[in-house]
XYZ file of C-alpha atoms in Angstrom:
533
model
C 111.710 107.320 84.156
C 109.310 107.154 81.186
C 107.861 110.290 79.695
C 104.780 111.374 81.699
C 101.320 111.883 80.349
C 100.814 114.604 77.705
C 99.298 117.166 80.074
C 102.601 117.805 81.824
C 104.920 120.589 80.746
C 108.201 121.999 81.888
C 107.774 123.596 85.304
C 107.760 127.367 85.344
C 110.389 128.594 87.767
C 109.031 129.609 91.183
C 108.112 133.260 91.435
C 110.493 135.615 93.181
C 107.997 137.329 95.469
C 108.621 137.242 99.203
C 107.602 133.835 100.527
C 105.141 133.841 103.397
C 102.423 131.508 104.595
C 99.865 134.147 103.539
C 100.791 134.440 99.860
C 100.355 131.073 98.121
C 100.135 131.122 94.354
C 96.752 129.928 93.089
C 96.717 126.584 91.324
C 96.464 126.963 87.579
C 93.997 124.824 85.655
C 95.466 125.767 82.270
C 96.287 122.606 80.269
C 100.031 122.064 79.803
C 101.054 121.696 76.202
C 104.291 119.819 75.897
C 105.634 116.726 77.534
C 108.370 116.881 80.143
C 111.275 114.477 79.814
C 112.909 112.672 82.723
C 115.886 115.065 82.496
C 113.552 118.063 82.704
C 111.779 116.513 85.662
C 114.906 115.852 87.720
C 116.089 119.421 87.111
C 112.850 120.763 88.594
C 112.113 121.383 92.312
C 109.866 118.319 92.477
C 112.608 116.267 90.861
C 115.041 117.438 93.545
C 112.493 116.386 96.189
C 112.126 112.996 94.517
C 115.880 112.420 94.633
C 116.091 113.554 98.256
C 113.390 111.053 99.211
C 115.222 108.308 97.332
C 118.443 109.044 99.200
C 116.500 108.971 102.444
C 115.095 105.561 101.551
C 118.577 104.334 100.648
C 119.978 105.563 103.970
C 117.229 103.762 105.881
C 117.987 100.550 104.004
C 121.695 100.673 104.856
C 121.212 101.903 108.411
C 118.562 99.275 108.980
C 121.211 96.547 108.675
C 122.232 97.489 112.200
C 119.359 99.459 113.693
C 116.290 97.906 112.055
C 114.285 94.916 113.287
C 117.198 92.577 112.516
C 117.161 88.845 113.137
C 118.444 87.544 116.437
C 121.150 85.705 114.517
C 122.044 87.098 111.113
C 124.609 84.994 109.226
C 124.482 87.374 106.249
C 125.812 90.249 108.335
C 128.434 87.989 109.863
C 129.622 86.742 106.474
C 129.757 90.314 105.169
C 131.708 91.363 108.285
C 128.983 93.887 109.132
C 127.788 92.437 112.428
C 129.573 95.314 114.173
C 126.661 97.507 113.062
C 124.481 95.854 115.695
C 126.617 96.762 118.706
C 128.197 99.757 120.416
C 129.375 102.579 118.195
C 128.331 100.646 115.090
C 124.738 100.504 116.321
C 124.802 104.202 117.189
C 126.075 105.002 113.685
C 123.451 102.773 112.049
C 120.699 104.394 114.127
C 121.890 107.861 113.124
C 121.875 106.890 109.441
C 118.305 105.551 109.721
C 117.021 108.713 111.395
C 118.772 110.925 108.849
C 117.087 108.878 106.124
C 113.675 109.255 107.770
C 114.144 113.014 108.140
C 115.290 113.281 104.515
C 112.149 111.540 103.304
C 109.920 113.696 105.513
C 111.643 116.831 104.196
C 111.236 115.618 100.613
C 107.563 114.846 101.243
C 106.860 118.288 102.691
C 108.706 119.980 99.804
C 106.722 117.938 97.331
C 103.548 118.935 99.178
C 104.359 122.630 98.814
C 104.815 122.138 95.090
C 101.727 119.955 94.650
C 99.541 122.379 96.593
C 101.016 125.492 95.013
C 102.094 126.957 98.356
C 105.025 129.262 99.181
C 105.264 130.786 95.734
C 105.129 127.637 93.630
C 102.728 126.969 90.791
C 101.416 123.419 90.961
C 102.399 121.598 87.775
C 103.339 118.130 89.042
C 101.208 115.381 87.497
C 99.690 112.176 88.826
C 101.989 110.140 86.614
C 105.054 111.846 88.066
C 103.844 111.354 91.629
C 103.233 107.670 90.964
C 106.761 107.279 89.641
C 108.085 109.003 92.744
C 106.285 106.387 94.850
C 108.224 103.694 92.992
C 111.516 105.560 93.354
C 111.052 105.979 97.101
C 110.020 102.414 97.924
C 112.549 100.580 95.750
C 115.386 100.510 98.333
C 112.931 99.636 101.107
C 111.899 96.464 99.292
C 115.288 94.988 100.187
C 115.734 96.387 103.695
C 115.395 94.521 106.961
C 111.971 95.068 108.582
C 111.783 98.682 109.705
C 110.081 100.030 112.851
C 108.290 96.718 113.506
C 108.903 92.989 113.863
C 105.393 92.000 112.734
C 106.558 90.459 109.462
C 108.285 87.702 111.436
C 104.918 86.847 113.003
C 103.297 86.815 109.544
C 105.842 84.309 108.300
C 105.528 82.122 111.395
C 101.728 82.073 111.100
C 101.985 81.175 107.418
C 104.324 78.331 108.363
C 101.735 77.067 110.877
C 99.158 76.659 108.098
C 101.812 75.147 105.819
C 102.744 72.546 108.430
C 99.180 71.465 109.199
C 98.387 73.593 112.249
C 95.358 75.835 112.644
C 96.727 79.367 113.264
C 93.379 80.297 114.821
C 93.835 77.701 117.550
C 97.575 77.709 118.281
C 100.376 80.258 118.248
C 103.767 80.019 116.492
C 105.295 78.525 119.658
C 104.056 75.047 118.683
C 106.143 75.080 115.497
C 109.810 75.586 116.525
C 112.347 76.710 113.949
C 114.155 79.696 112.502
C 110.911 81.550 111.811
C 109.787 81.210 115.425
C 113.165 82.416 116.695
C 112.521 85.912 115.343
C 108.920 86.362 116.526
C 108.486 88.895 119.310
C 107.950 87.002 122.606
C 104.600 88.714 123.167
C 103.188 87.106 119.991
C 104.649 83.584 120.177
C 101.589 82.203 121.991
C 99.032 84.467 120.287
C 96.741 82.999 117.649
C 96.494 84.722 114.263
C 94.130 87.745 114.164
C 94.213 87.942 110.354
C 91.840 86.697 107.695
C 92.056 83.431 105.719
C 93.360 85.004 102.502
C 96.292 86.526 104.345
C 97.066 83.155 105.905
C 96.972 81.601 102.431
C 99.466 84.211 101.235
C 101.701 83.472 104.217
C 101.519 79.755 103.522
C 102.403 80.261 99.847
C 105.378 82.456 100.758
C 106.764 80.014 103.330
C 106.285 77.098 100.936
C 108.531 78.907 98.458
C 111.045 80.516 100.819
C 111.064 77.871 103.551
C 112.969 79.073 106.619
C 114.826 81.805 104.724
C 113.783 84.887 106.668
C 115.377 87.358 104.232
C 113.641 85.869 101.203
C 110.393 85.591 103.146
C 110.502 89.262 104.157
C 111.161 90.436 100.603
C 108.417 88.145 99.278
C 105.978 89.515 101.859
C 106.718 93.045 100.659
C 106.188 92.018 97.039
C 102.827 90.560 98.018
C 101.911 93.956 99.496
C 102.624 95.826 96.244
C 99.177 95.139 94.697
C 97.713 96.971 97.687
C 99.974 99.939 96.967
C 98.965 99.868 93.305
C 95.284 99.826 94.290
C 95.830 102.818 96.563
C 97.574 104.737 93.781
C 94.509 104.143 91.598
C 91.718 104.416 94.138
C 92.746 107.383 96.285
C 92.886 109.895 93.382
C 89.732 108.287 91.979
C 87.823 109.007 95.193
C 88.332 112.731 94.668
C 85.846 112.642 91.770
C 83.102 112.021 94.305
C 84.499 113.735 97.403
C 85.676 117.049 95.995
C 89.430 116.815 96.507
C 92.302 117.149 94.060
C 93.839 113.899 92.733
C 97.474 114.963 93.013
C 97.005 116.249 96.560
C 95.221 113.046 97.573
C 98.027 110.873 96.203
C 100.669 113.023 97.880
C 98.909 112.930 101.251
C 97.760 109.308 101.432
C 100.359 107.370 99.424
C 103.629 109.316 99.243
C 103.318 109.923 102.973
C 106.427 108.564 104.811
C 104.126 107.168 107.501
C 102.571 104.956 104.821
C 105.638 104.042 102.761
C 108.097 103.475 105.611
C 105.693 101.590 107.872
C 103.577 99.698 105.354
C 106.374 98.845 102.898
C 109.448 99.097 105.115
C 107.582 97.392 107.952
C 105.785 94.993 105.557
C 102.422 95.412 107.289
C 99.315 93.782 105.882
C 97.525 97.146 106.181
C 99.031 97.834 102.760
C 96.810 95.178 101.214
C 93.806 95.863 103.421
C 93.713 99.628 102.868
C 94.311 99.267 99.128
C 91.466 96.782 98.760
C 89.149 98.824 100.982
C 89.787 102.066 99.076
C 89.431 100.320 95.700
C 86.183 98.672 96.770
C 84.697 101.981 97.886
C 85.768 103.604 94.601
C 84.099 100.814 92.627
C 80.837 101.162 94.564
C 80.884 104.918 93.972
C 81.212 104.138 90.253
C 78.048 101.984 90.440
C 79.944 98.666 90.400
C 78.202 97.649 93.602
C 78.679 93.880 93.685
C 82.241 94.155 92.393
C 83.111 96.758 95.011
C 81.706 94.618 97.815
C 83.707 91.639 96.534
C 86.894 93.720 96.703
C 86.108 94.979 100.225
C 85.280 91.403 101.275
C 88.722 90.317 100.087
C 90.110 93.149 102.214
C 88.200 91.799 105.224
C 89.737 88.394 104.513
C 93.105 90.120 104.910
C 92.237 92.086 108.057
C 88.828 92.493 109.662
C 88.996 96.288 109.932
C 88.011 96.710 106.273
C 84.559 95.363 107.179
C 83.683 98.694 108.788
C 83.016 100.096 105.317
C 80.429 97.495 104.301
C 77.315 98.866 106.096
C 77.968 102.325 104.646
C 78.237 100.891 101.129
C 74.626 99.733 101.451
C 73.588 103.387 101.768
C 75.518 104.288 98.609
C 73.882 101.421 96.728
C 70.444 102.628 97.869
C 71.252 106.201 96.780
C 72.241 104.954 93.327
C 69.103 102.845 93.054
C 66.957 105.847 93.934
C 68.772 107.979 91.342
C 68.354 105.273 88.711
C 64.610 104.994 89.272
C 64.260 108.764 89.121
C 66.227 108.946 85.854
C 64.073 106.194 84.342
C 60.819 107.780 85.601
C 59.957 104.676 87.592
C 58.821 106.614 90.615
C 60.173 106.470 94.169
C 61.712 103.410 95.749
C 59.524 100.926 97.592
C 59.332 101.257 101.367
C 62.807 102.090 102.729
C 62.834 99.056 105.008
C 62.076 96.737 102.094
C 64.717 98.430 99.920
C 67.287 98.225 102.675
C 66.521 94.557 103.293
C 66.828 93.770 99.583
C 70.065 95.649 98.927
C 71.551 94.753 102.299
C 70.731 91.108 101.671
C 72.402 91.201 98.267
C 75.497 92.820 99.735
C 75.625 90.340 102.601
C 75.259 87.429 100.194
C 78.153 88.664 98.051
C 80.328 89.172 101.128
C 79.429 85.783 102.600
C 80.197 83.982 99.333
C 83.673 85.495 99.150
C 84.409 84.859 102.797
C 83.164 81.262 102.838
C 85.210 80.487 99.723
C 88.340 82.013 101.274
C 87.862 80.132 104.545
C 87.273 76.864 102.706
C 90.409 77.361 100.610
C 92.456 77.941 103.770
C 90.767 75.079 105.606
C 89.998 77.240 108.638
C 86.943 78.601 110.396
C 86.218 82.014 111.877
C 88.385 81.605 114.973
C 90.384 84.639 113.928
C 87.568 86.897 115.155
C 88.195 85.808 118.741
C 91.943 86.299 118.226
C 91.359 90.015 117.587
C 91.411 90.487 121.353
C 95.141 89.704 121.270
C 95.790 93.370 120.501
C 95.084 94.091 124.172
C 98.661 93.038 124.850
C 99.777 96.299 123.232
C 99.851 99.182 125.721
C 100.912 102.624 124.541
C 99.864 106.273 124.548
C 98.285 106.152 121.087
C 94.933 104.822 122.345
C 92.509 106.799 124.498
C 91.813 103.925 126.943
C 95.516 103.764 127.812
C 95.761 107.546 128.195
C 92.771 107.573 130.556
C 94.162 104.662 132.566
C 97.504 106.423 132.997
C 95.727 109.582 134.140
C 93.845 107.601 136.797
C 97.073 106.067 138.098
C 98.571 109.551 138.479
C 95.991 110.510 141.101
C 95.201 107.131 142.690
C 97.246 104.185 144.005
C 95.564 101.806 141.532
C 97.642 99.635 139.191
C 97.568 100.356 135.451
C 96.440 96.870 134.416
C 93.477 97.006 136.812
C 92.366 100.419 135.574
C 92.791 99.440 131.909
C 90.002 96.862 132.227
C 87.489 99.600 132.949
C 88.804 102.329 130.652
C 88.837 99.882 127.758
C 85.302 98.800 128.559
C 84.059 102.388 128.647
C 85.824 103.277 125.395
C 84.464 100.143 123.729
C 80.937 101.205 124.640
C 81.697 104.674 123.263
C 83.002 103.065 120.057
C 79.834 101.028 119.574
C 77.747 104.179 119.996
C 80.016 106.115 117.603
C 79.800 103.441 114.905
C 76.009 103.198 115.189
C 75.604 106.976 115.168
C 77.931 107.460 112.175
C 76.169 104.749 110.184
C 72.698 106.191 110.810
C 73.687 109.855 110.549
C 75.696 109.776 107.304
C 73.396 108.146 104.790
C 71.962 110.893 102.591
C 74.645 111.161 99.900
C 77.772 109.465 98.569
C 79.979 112.054 100.211
C 78.203 111.648 103.544
C 78.524 107.864 103.452
C 82.283 108.027 102.840
C 82.578 110.641 105.585
C 80.788 108.182 107.856
C 83.360 105.494 107.031
C 86.137 107.987 107.771
C 84.629 108.874 111.160
C 84.174 105.185 111.958
C 87.848 104.474 111.244
C 88.978 107.429 113.352
C 86.778 106.160 116.175
C 88.298 102.683 115.936
C 91.865 103.987 115.963
C 91.300 106.238 118.970
C 88.906 104.159 121.081
C 90.182 100.624 120.503
C 92.210 98.935 123.265
C 95.419 99.377 121.293
C 96.675 101.525 118.434
C 99.889 101.626 116.439
C 101.207 104.402 114.155
C 100.395 102.631 110.893
C 96.725 102.233 111.923
C 96.259 105.874 110.943
C 96.696 104.855 107.307
C 93.110 103.544 107.465
C 91.291 106.886 107.787
C 94.025 108.773 105.941
C 93.269 106.960 102.682
C 89.714 108.324 102.751
C 90.411 111.755 104.254
C 92.772 112.527 101.365
C 89.884 112.352 98.906
C 88.123 115.370 100.404
C 88.907 119.035 99.739
C 90.992 119.911 102.786
C 91.852 123.400 104.000
C 95.443 124.536 104.491
C 95.225 124.360 108.318
C 93.829 120.822 108.084
C 96.625 119.755 105.757
C 99.202 121.288 108.090
C 97.658 119.424 111.018
C 97.767 116.126 109.093
C 101.388 116.700 108.057
C 102.333 117.335 111.675
C 100.390 114.317 112.938
C 101.797 111.933 110.322
C 105.331 113.181 110.981
C 104.929 112.713 114.722
C 103.505 109.218 114.316
C 106.389 108.328 111.996
C 108.956 109.368 114.589
C 107.596 108.028 117.890
C 108.710 104.429 117.332
C 112.342 103.339 117.135
C 113.844 101.773 113.976
C 113.988 98.310 115.538
C 110.339 98.411 116.586
C 110.431 99.446 120.280
C 107.997 102.065 121.465
C 109.573 105.465 122.095
C 106.449 106.989 123.637
C 107.694 106.513 127.187
C 110.960 108.368 126.531
C 110.420 112.087 127.202
C 113.290 113.294 125.015
C 112.263 111.033 122.150
C 108.709 112.381 122.232
C 109.946 115.964 122.597
C 112.206 115.635 119.554
C 109.401 114.009 117.523
C 107.026 116.817 118.525
C 109.512 119.527 117.530
C 110.092 117.967 114.097
C 106.343 117.448 113.608
C 105.543 121.098 114.350
C 108.371 122.210 112.066
C 107.103 119.944 109.260
C 103.568 121.315 109.637
C 104.683 124.944 109.294
C 107.106 124.042 106.508
C 104.164 123.068 104.325
C 103.291 126.747 103.917
C 106.686 128.385 104.444
C 110.049 127.416 102.970
C 112.048 128.396 106.057
C 109.750 128.650 109.116
C 112.714 129.008 111.511
C 114.175 131.831 109.363
C 117.600 130.221 109.356
C 118.406 131.446 105.841
C 118.760 135.028 104.751
C 117.175 134.161 101.406
C 113.802 132.473 101.966
C 112.745 132.572 98.342
C 112.193 129.186 96.643
C 115.185 128.170 94.615
C 114.902 127.395 90.893
């Protein structure tokens, strides 16, 4: 690991006072005077956490060969005489290794959080540069793993192959294009048209043109394509703290090093990695007065996945705030009538967005049929969305069928979502911080009230929430929530939410992780609870 930036010094050893949740050591703002070498870093507590997370990632990669979202027929495993990992005791062993790897990474993340926040007797001295290198260390093994906790990457490849072979993915599903790529698509998505934007389809086409029907190469290539999104997040999330009041290192730890983000978005190769990175970078650019450039970046994010478009109306408010500040600084008097100003700036923003989107659609040779395909998410039914929870509650006390009740609960929640989005947009418009808070609330509303939700959807609001100054109880709550969401799906992609013991175990670990953020040994299993040097 290269030498970090000059403001990083050798870590002072943790203090020896009794460790409790009520006695955190204040964060020191004193500049550090000498550089810390890689050897110094790996001898420090944060270095130990970095290595633990790496080993966890490595365990997931090896265990995933049997327990991950493996191909229906995997000649590589057969040739390596490892196909036994997919059956019987071999599968049980592989599953155990994956879960141990996940728990190791969660433990490493929580330890790193204690150090970054200066809790439990530690003085926070870890730098942004070191945290960014830890991101690279943790994801490296996952780049070469089978898809983890989701089979979506197989759908991405099959949809890219549709465009490559002359089909319109917005009109037909992968089922019309038989082959190896189709064989691995989850049956629920074989007839579903693509709900993703034209730029993502272009990326899928480029990957399948290079890798052909090689699923392994295609999966690795898809992850490599996601890395620019990760890089944008590592830049943008700490940058947002300049305007939102948070601490850069804490923001990076919470929103990027988070196992929910790295395991799902890199291990699962989800296009949220690109979308969230572009969305966060676009918002950061607009906050820095690069209004047109920021809207271009967000528009590219929308052309990956439509959800990024939620931010655009709020960015108009930020642009108007900056224009008002500029006129005041230049003694040009107040802005013209607000309606005229809004129409002018909103029109400019819409024009920039439309230009990017039309160009992307023309390059892909497709229309806007993907917007209608967004309804395909209704096929997903789980306890992570409020409409599904309400529908289940109704079926407990009435003889009605779940699918019949879902129609109405989803309709009611959709109306509530429309009201929430309109309210948030109108209410949070008076400052930069308010506008970003409005985007955050809008994303939370979408995740909770939409017909379907999946664990990695929570990466959308998390990227923005991390930029704010968050209290210790809030951080503990987020650690617990992210841990729980990370654990409620199975390594191969199935939903574990309908298994009582699975949910109970995930809840226990989540609560333990939340309390561990403030206390080294919340269960008091060790006689010595002081942090170790």
